[in-house]
PDB file of C-alpha atoms and ligand atoms in Angstrom:
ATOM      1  CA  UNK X   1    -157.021  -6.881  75.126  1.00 53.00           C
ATOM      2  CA  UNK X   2    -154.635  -6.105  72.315  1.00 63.00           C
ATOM      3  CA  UNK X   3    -155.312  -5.628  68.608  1.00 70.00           C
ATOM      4  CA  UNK X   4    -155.041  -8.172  65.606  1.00 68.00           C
ATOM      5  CA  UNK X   5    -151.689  -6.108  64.426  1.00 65.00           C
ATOM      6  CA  UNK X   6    -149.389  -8.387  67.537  1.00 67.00           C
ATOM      7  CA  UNK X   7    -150.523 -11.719  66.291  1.00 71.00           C
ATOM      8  CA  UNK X   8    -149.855 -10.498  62.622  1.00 68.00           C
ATOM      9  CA  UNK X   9    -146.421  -8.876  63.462  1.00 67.00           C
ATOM     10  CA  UNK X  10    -145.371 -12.443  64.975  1.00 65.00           C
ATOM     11  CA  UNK X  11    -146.686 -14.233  62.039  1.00 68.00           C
ATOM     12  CA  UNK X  12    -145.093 -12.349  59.577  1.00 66.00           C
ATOM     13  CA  UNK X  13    -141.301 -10.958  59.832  1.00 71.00           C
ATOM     14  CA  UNK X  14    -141.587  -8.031  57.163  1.00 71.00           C
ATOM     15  CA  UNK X  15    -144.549  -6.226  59.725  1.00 69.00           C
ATOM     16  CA  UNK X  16    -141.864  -6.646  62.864  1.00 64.00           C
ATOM     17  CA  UNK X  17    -139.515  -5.314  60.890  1.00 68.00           C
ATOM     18  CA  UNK X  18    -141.318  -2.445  59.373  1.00 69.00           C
ATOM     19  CA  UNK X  19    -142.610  -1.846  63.020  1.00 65.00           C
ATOM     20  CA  UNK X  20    -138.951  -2.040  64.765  1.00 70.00           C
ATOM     21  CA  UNK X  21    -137.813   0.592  61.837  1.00 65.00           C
ATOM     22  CA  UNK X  22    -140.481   2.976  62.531  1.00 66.00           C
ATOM     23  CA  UNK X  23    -140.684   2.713  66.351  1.00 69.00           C
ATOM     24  CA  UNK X  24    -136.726   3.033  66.558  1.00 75.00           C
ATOM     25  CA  UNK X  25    -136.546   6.319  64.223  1.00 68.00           C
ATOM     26  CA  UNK X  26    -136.087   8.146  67.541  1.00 76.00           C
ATOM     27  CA  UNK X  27    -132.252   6.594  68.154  1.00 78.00           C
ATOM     28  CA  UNK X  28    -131.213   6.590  64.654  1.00 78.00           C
ATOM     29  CA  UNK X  29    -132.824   3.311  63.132  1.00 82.00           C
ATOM     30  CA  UNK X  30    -132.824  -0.475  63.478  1.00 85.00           C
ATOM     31  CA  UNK X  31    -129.291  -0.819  62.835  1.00 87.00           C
ATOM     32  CA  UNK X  32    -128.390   1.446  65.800  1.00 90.00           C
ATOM     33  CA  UNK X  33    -130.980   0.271  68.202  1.00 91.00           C
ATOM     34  CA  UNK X  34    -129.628  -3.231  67.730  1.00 92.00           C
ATOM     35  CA  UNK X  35    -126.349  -1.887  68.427  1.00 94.00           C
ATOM     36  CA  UNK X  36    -127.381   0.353  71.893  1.00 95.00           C
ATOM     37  CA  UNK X  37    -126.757  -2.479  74.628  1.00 97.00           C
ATOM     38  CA  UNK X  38    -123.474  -3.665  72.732  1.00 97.00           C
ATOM     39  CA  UNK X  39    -121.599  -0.461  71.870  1.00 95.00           C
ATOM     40  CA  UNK X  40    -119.905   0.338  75.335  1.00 96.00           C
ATOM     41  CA  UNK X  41    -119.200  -3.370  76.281  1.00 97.00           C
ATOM     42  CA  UNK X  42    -115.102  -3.813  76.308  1.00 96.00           C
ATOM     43  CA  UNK X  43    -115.692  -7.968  76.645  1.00 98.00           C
ATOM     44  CA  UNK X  44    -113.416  -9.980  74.754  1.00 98.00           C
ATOM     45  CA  UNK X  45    -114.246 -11.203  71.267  1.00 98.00           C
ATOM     46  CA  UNK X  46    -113.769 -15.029  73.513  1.00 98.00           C
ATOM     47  CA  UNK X  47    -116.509 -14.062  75.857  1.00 98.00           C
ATOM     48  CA  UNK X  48    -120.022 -16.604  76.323  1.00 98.00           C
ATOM     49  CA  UNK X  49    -122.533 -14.974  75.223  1.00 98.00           C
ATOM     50  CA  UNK X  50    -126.239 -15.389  75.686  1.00 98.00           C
ATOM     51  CA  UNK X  51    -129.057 -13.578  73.164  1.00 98.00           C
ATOM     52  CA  UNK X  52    -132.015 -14.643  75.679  1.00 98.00           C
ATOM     53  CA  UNK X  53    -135.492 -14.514  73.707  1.00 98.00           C
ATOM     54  CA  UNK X  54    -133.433 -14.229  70.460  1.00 98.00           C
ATOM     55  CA  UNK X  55    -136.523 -13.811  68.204  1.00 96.00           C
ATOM     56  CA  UNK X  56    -135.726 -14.130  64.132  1.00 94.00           C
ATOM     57  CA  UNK X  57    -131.943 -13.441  65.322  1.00 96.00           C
ATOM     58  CA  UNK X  58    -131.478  -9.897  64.267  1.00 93.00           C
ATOM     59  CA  UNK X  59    -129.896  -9.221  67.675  1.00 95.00           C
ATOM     60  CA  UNK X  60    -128.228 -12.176  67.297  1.00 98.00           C
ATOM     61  CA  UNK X  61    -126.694 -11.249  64.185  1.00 97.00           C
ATOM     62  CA  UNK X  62    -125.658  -8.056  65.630  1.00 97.00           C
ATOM     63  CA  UNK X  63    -123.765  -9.875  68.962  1.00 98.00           C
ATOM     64  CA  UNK X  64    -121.826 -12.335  66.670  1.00 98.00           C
ATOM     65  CA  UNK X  65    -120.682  -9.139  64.511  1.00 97.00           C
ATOM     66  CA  UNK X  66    -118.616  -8.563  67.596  1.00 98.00           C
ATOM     67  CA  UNK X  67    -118.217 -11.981  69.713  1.00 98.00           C
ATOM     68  CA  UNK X  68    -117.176 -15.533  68.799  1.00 98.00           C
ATOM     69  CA  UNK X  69    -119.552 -17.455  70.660  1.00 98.00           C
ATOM     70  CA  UNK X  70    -123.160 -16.217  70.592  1.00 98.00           C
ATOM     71  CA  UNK X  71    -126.076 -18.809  72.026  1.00 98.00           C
ATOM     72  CA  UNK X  72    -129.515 -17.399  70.806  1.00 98.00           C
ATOM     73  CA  UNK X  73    -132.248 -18.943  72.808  1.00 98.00           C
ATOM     74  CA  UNK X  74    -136.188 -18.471  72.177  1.00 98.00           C
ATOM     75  CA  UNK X  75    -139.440 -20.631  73.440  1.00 98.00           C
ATOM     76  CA  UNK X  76    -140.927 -20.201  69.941  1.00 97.00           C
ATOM     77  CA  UNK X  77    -139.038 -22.837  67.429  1.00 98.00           C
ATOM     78  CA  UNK X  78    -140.182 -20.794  64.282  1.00 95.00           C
ATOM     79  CA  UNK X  79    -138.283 -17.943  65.634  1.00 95.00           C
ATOM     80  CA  UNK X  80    -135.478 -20.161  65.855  1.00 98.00           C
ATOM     81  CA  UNK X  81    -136.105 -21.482  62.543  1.00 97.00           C
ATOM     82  CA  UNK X  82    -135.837 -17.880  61.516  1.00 95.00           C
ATOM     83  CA  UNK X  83    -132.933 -17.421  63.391  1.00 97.00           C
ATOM     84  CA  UNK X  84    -130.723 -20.135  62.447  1.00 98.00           C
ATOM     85  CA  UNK X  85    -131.259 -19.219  58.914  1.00 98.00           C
ATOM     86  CA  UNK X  86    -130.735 -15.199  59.478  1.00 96.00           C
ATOM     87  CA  UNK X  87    -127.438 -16.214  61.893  1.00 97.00           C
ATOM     88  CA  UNK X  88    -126.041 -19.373  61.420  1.00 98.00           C
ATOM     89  CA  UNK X  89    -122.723 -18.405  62.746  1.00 97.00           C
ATOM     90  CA  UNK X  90    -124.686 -18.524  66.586  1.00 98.00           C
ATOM     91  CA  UNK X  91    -125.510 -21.607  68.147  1.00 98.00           C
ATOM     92  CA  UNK X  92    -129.474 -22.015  69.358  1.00 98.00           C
ATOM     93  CA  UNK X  93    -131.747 -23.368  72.021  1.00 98.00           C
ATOM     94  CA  UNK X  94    -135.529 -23.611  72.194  1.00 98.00           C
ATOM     95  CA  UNK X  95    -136.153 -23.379  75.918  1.00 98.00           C
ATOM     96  CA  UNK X  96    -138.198 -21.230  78.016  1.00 98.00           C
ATOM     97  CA  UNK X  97    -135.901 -18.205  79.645  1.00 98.00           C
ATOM     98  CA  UNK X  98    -137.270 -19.457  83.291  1.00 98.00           C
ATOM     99  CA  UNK X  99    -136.213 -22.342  83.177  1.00 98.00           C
ATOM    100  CA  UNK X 100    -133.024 -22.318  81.168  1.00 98.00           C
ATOM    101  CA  UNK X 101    -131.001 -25.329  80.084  1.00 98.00           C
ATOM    102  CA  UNK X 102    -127.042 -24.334  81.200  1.00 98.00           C
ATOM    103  CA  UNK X 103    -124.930 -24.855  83.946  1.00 98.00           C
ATOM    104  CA  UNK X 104    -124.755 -21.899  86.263  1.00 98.00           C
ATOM    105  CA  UNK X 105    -121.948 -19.101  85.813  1.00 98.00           C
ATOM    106  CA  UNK X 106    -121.988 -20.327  82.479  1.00 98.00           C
ATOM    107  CA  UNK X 107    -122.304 -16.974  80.563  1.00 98.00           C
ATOM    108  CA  UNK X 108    -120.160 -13.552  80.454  1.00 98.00           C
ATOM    109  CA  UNK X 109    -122.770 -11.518  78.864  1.00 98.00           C
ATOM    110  CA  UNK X 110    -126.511 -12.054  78.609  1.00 98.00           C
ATOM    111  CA  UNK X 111    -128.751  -9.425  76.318  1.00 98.00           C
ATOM    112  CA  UNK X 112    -132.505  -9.407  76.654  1.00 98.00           C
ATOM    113  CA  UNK X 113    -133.312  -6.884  73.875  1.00 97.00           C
ATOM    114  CA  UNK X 114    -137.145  -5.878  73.727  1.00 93.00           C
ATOM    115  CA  UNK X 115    -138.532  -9.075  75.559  1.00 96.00           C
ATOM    116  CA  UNK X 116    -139.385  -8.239  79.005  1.00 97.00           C
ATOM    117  CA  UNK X 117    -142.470  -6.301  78.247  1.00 95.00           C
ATOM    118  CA  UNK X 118    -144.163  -9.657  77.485  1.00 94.00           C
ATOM    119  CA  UNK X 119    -143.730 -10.842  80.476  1.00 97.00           C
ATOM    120  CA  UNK X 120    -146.425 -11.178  83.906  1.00 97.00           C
ATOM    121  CA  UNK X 121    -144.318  -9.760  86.757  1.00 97.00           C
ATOM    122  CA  UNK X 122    -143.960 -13.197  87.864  1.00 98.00           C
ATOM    123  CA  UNK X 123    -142.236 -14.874  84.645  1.00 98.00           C
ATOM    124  CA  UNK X 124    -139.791 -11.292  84.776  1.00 98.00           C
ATOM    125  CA  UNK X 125    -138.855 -12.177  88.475  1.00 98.00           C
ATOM    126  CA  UNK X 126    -138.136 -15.501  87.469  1.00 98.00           C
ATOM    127  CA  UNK X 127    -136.272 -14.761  84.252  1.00 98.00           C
ATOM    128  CA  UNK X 128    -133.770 -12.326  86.064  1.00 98.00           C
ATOM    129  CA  UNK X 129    -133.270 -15.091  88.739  1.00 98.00           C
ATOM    130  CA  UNK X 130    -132.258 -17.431  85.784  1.00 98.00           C
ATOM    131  CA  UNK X 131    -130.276 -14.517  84.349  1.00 98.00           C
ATOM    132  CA  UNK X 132    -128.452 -14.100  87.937  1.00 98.00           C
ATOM    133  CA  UNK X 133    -127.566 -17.735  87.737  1.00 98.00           C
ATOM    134  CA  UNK X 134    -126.548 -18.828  85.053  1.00 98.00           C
ATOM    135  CA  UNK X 135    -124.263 -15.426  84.346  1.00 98.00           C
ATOM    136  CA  UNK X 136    -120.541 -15.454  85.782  1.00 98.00           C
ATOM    137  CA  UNK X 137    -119.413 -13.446  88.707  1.00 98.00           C
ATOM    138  CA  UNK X 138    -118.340  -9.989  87.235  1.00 98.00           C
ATOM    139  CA  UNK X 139    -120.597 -10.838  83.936  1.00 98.00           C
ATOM    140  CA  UNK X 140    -123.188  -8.084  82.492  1.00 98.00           C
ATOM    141  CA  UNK X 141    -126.986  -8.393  82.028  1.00 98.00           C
ATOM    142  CA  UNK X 142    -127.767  -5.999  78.946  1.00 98.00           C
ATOM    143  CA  UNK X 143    -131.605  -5.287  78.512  1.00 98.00           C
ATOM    144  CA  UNK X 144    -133.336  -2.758  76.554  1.00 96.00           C
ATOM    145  CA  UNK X 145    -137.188  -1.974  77.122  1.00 95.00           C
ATOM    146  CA  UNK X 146    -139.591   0.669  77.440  1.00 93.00           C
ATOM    147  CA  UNK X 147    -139.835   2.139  80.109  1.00 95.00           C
ATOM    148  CA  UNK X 148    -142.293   5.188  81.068  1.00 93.00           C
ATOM    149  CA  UNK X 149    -141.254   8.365  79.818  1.00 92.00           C
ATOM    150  CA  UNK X 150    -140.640  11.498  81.241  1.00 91.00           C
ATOM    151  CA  UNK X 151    -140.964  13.673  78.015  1.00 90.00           C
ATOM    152  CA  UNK X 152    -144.655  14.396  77.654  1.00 89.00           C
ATOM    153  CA  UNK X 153    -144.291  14.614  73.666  1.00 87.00           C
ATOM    154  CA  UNK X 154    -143.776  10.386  73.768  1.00 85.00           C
ATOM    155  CA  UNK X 155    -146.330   9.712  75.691  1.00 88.00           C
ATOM    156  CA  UNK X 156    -148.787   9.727  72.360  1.00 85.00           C
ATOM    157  CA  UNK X 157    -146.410   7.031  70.914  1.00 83.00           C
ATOM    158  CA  UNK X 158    -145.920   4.867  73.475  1.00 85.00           C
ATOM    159  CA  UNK X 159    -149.655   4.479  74.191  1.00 86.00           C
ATOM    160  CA  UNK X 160    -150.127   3.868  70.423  1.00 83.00           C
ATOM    161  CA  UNK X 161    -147.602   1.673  70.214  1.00 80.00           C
ATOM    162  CA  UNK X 162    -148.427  -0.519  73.320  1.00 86.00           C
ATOM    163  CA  UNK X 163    -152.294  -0.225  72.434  1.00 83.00           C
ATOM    164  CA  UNK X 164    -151.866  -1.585  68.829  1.00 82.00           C
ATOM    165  CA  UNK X 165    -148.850  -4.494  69.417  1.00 79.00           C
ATOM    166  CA  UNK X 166    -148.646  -5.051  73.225  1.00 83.00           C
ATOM    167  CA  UNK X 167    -150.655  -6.214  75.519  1.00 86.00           C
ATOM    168  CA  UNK X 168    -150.956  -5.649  79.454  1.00 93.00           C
ATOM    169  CA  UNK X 169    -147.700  -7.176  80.181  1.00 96.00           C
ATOM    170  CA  UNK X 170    -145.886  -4.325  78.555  1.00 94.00           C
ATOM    171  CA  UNK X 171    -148.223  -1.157  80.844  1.00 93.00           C
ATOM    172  CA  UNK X 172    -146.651  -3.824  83.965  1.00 96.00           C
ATOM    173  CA  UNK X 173    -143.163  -3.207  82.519  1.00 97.00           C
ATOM    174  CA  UNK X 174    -143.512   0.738  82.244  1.00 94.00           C
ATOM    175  CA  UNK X 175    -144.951   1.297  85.132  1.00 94.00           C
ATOM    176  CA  UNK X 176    -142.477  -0.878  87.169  1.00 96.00           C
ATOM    177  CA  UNK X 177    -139.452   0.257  88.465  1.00 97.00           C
ATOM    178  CA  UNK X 178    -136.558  -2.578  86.617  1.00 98.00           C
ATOM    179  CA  UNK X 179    -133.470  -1.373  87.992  1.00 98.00           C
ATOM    180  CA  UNK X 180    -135.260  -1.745  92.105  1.00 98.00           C
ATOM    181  CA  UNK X 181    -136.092  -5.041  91.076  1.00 98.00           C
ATOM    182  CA  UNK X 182    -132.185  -5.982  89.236  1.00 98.00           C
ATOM    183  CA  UNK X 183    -130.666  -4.522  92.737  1.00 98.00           C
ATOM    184  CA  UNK X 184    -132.977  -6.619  94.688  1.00 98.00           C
ATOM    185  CA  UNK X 185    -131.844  -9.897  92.992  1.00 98.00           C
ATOM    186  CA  UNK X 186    -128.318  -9.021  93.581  1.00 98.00           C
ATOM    187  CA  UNK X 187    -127.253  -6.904  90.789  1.00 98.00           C
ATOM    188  CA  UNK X 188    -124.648  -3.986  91.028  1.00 97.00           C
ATOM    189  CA  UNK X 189    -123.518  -1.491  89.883  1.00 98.00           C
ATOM    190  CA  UNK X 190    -126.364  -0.708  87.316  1.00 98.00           C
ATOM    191  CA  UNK X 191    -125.336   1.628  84.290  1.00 98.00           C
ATOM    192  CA  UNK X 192    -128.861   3.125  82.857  1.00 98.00           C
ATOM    193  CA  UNK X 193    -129.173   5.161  79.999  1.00 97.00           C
ATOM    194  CA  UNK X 194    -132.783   6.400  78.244  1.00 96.00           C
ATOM    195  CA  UNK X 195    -133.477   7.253  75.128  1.00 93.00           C
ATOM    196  CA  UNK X 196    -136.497   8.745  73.075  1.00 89.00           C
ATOM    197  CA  UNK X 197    -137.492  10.979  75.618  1.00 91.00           C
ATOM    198  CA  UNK X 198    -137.607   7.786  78.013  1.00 92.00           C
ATOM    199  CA  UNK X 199    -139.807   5.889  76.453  1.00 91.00           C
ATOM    200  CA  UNK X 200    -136.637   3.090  75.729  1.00 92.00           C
ATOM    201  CA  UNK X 201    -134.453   1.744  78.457  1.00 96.00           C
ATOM    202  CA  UNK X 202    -130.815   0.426  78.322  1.00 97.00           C
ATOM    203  CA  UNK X 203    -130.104  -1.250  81.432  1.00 98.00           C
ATOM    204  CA  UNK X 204    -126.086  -2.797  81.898  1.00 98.00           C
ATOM    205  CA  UNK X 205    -126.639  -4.331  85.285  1.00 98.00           C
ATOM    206  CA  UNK X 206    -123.147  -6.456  86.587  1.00 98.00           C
ATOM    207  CA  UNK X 207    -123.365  -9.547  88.650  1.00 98.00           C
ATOM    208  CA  UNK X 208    -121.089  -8.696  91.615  1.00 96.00           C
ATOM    209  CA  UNK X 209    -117.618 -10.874  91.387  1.00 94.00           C
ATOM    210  CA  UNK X 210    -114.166 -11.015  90.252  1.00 87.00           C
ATOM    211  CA  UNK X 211    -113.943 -12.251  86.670  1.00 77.00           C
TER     212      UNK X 211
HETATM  213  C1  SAM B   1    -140.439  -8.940  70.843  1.00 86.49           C
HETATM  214  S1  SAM B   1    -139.560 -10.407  70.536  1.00 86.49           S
HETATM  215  C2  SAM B   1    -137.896  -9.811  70.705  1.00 86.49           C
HETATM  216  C3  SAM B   1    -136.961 -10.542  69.794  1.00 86.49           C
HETATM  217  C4  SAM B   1    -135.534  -9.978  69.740  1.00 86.49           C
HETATM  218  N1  SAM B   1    -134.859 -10.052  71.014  1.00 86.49           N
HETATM  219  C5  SAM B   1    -135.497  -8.568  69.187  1.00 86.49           C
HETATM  220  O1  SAM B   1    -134.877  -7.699  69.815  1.00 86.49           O
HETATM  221  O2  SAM B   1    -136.044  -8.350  68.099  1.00 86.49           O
HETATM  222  C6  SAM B   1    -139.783 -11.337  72.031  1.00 86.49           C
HETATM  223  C7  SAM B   1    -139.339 -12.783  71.913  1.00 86.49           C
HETATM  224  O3  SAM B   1    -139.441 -13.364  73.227  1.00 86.49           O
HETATM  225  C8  SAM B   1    -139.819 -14.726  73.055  1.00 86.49           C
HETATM  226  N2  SAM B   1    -140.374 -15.196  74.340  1.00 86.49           N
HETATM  227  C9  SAM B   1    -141.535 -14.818  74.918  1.00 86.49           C
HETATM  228  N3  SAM B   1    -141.693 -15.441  76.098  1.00 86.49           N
HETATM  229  C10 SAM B   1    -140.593 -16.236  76.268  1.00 86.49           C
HETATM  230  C11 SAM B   1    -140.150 -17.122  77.294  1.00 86.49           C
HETATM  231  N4  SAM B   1    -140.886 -17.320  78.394  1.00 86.49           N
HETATM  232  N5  SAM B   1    -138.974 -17.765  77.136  1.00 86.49           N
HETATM  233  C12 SAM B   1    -138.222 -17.570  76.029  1.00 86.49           C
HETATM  234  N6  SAM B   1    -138.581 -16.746  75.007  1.00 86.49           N
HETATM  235  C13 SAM B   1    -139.751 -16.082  75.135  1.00 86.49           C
HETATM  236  C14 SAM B   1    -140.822 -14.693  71.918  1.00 86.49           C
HETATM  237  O4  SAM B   1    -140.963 -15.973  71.321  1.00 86.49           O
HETATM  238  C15 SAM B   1    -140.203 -13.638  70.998  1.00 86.49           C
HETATM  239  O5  SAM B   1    -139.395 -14.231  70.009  1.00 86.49           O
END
């Protein structure tokens, strides 16, 4: 069950945006939430980077403020469209993010920024797989999320918030435990920092390798 706001807040960009500015007023706006995952990288401005479920590109726009070769990829071709118009500096795919189209060890960086809460358990397993793959040895995995939090004050607001633009997918997310499920696959060392009284995850987990 979810409520007519999601499918209106896909349709039309102004409502995600207005939603993204009000919901990231806890960590200092939009501007600074899309710069969270990239601030403490020390990658090269040469390194391959992947924006994986890109959306309208904002994120997009933020990684090719600091990188030279920024692949934004998104099942939905009208966010492309969107994209490619907002950041025409990246390059783009329309693919799903199981099943991605690139060699393996292709990437140095891949940032999943506010797209795992839509996904079943299953598709998240299998997205992180892909993630593991086609990432180099020694490259990062940068994803931000919610995650459940552990001030009582944001509980109001994320319940709202999921309630009115998420659906189950997103409860699955909070009440699972992403940085078990990163080691699992392979991943470490994990770097994990919360914000907004943990409600928001930012998750830096490294592929094991030499670069
Ligand atoms: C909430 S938006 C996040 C967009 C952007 N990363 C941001 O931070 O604003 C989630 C995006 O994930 C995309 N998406 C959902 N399921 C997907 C899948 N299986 N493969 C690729 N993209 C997917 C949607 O089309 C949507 O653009």
């Amino acid at each position: 069950m979810t409520s007519i706001l999601r499918p209106l807040s896909y349709r039309y960009a102004w409502l995600y945006d207005t939603v993204t500015a009000i919901s990231s007023v806890p960590v200092g706006g939009p501007q600074r939430l899309r710069q969270i995952l990239i601030e403490p990288l020390t990658l090269p401005r040469s390194a391959q980077v992947l924006d994986l479920c890109c959306g309208g590109g904002v994120t997009t726009a933020a990684l090719c403020q600091r990188f030279d070769n920024v692949v934004g990829l998104d099942a939905a071709a009208t966010a492309i469209a969107r994209a490619q118009a907002l950041t025409p500096q990246a390059s783009y795919v329309v693919a799903q993010a199981e099943a991605m189209p690139f060699a393996a060890n292709r990437f140095d960086l891949i940032q999943i920024s506010v797209a795992l809460h839509e996904m079943t358990p299953e598709q998240r397993q299998q997205i992180l797989q892909e993630a593991w793959r086609v990432l180099k040895p020694a490259g990062t995995l940068a994803i931000l999320d919610l995650h459940r939090p552990h001030n009582p004050l944001f509980w109001p607001a994320i319940v709202l918030f999921i309630e009115l633009f998420e659906t189950e997918t997103a409860w699955q997310l909070v009440q699972s435990d992403l940085i078990a499920q990163l080691q699992a696959i392979g991943f470490g060392p994990i770097e994990e920092k919360l914000y907004s009284g943990g409600s928001l995850q930012a998750l830096w987990a490294r592929k094991p390798g030499d670069r």
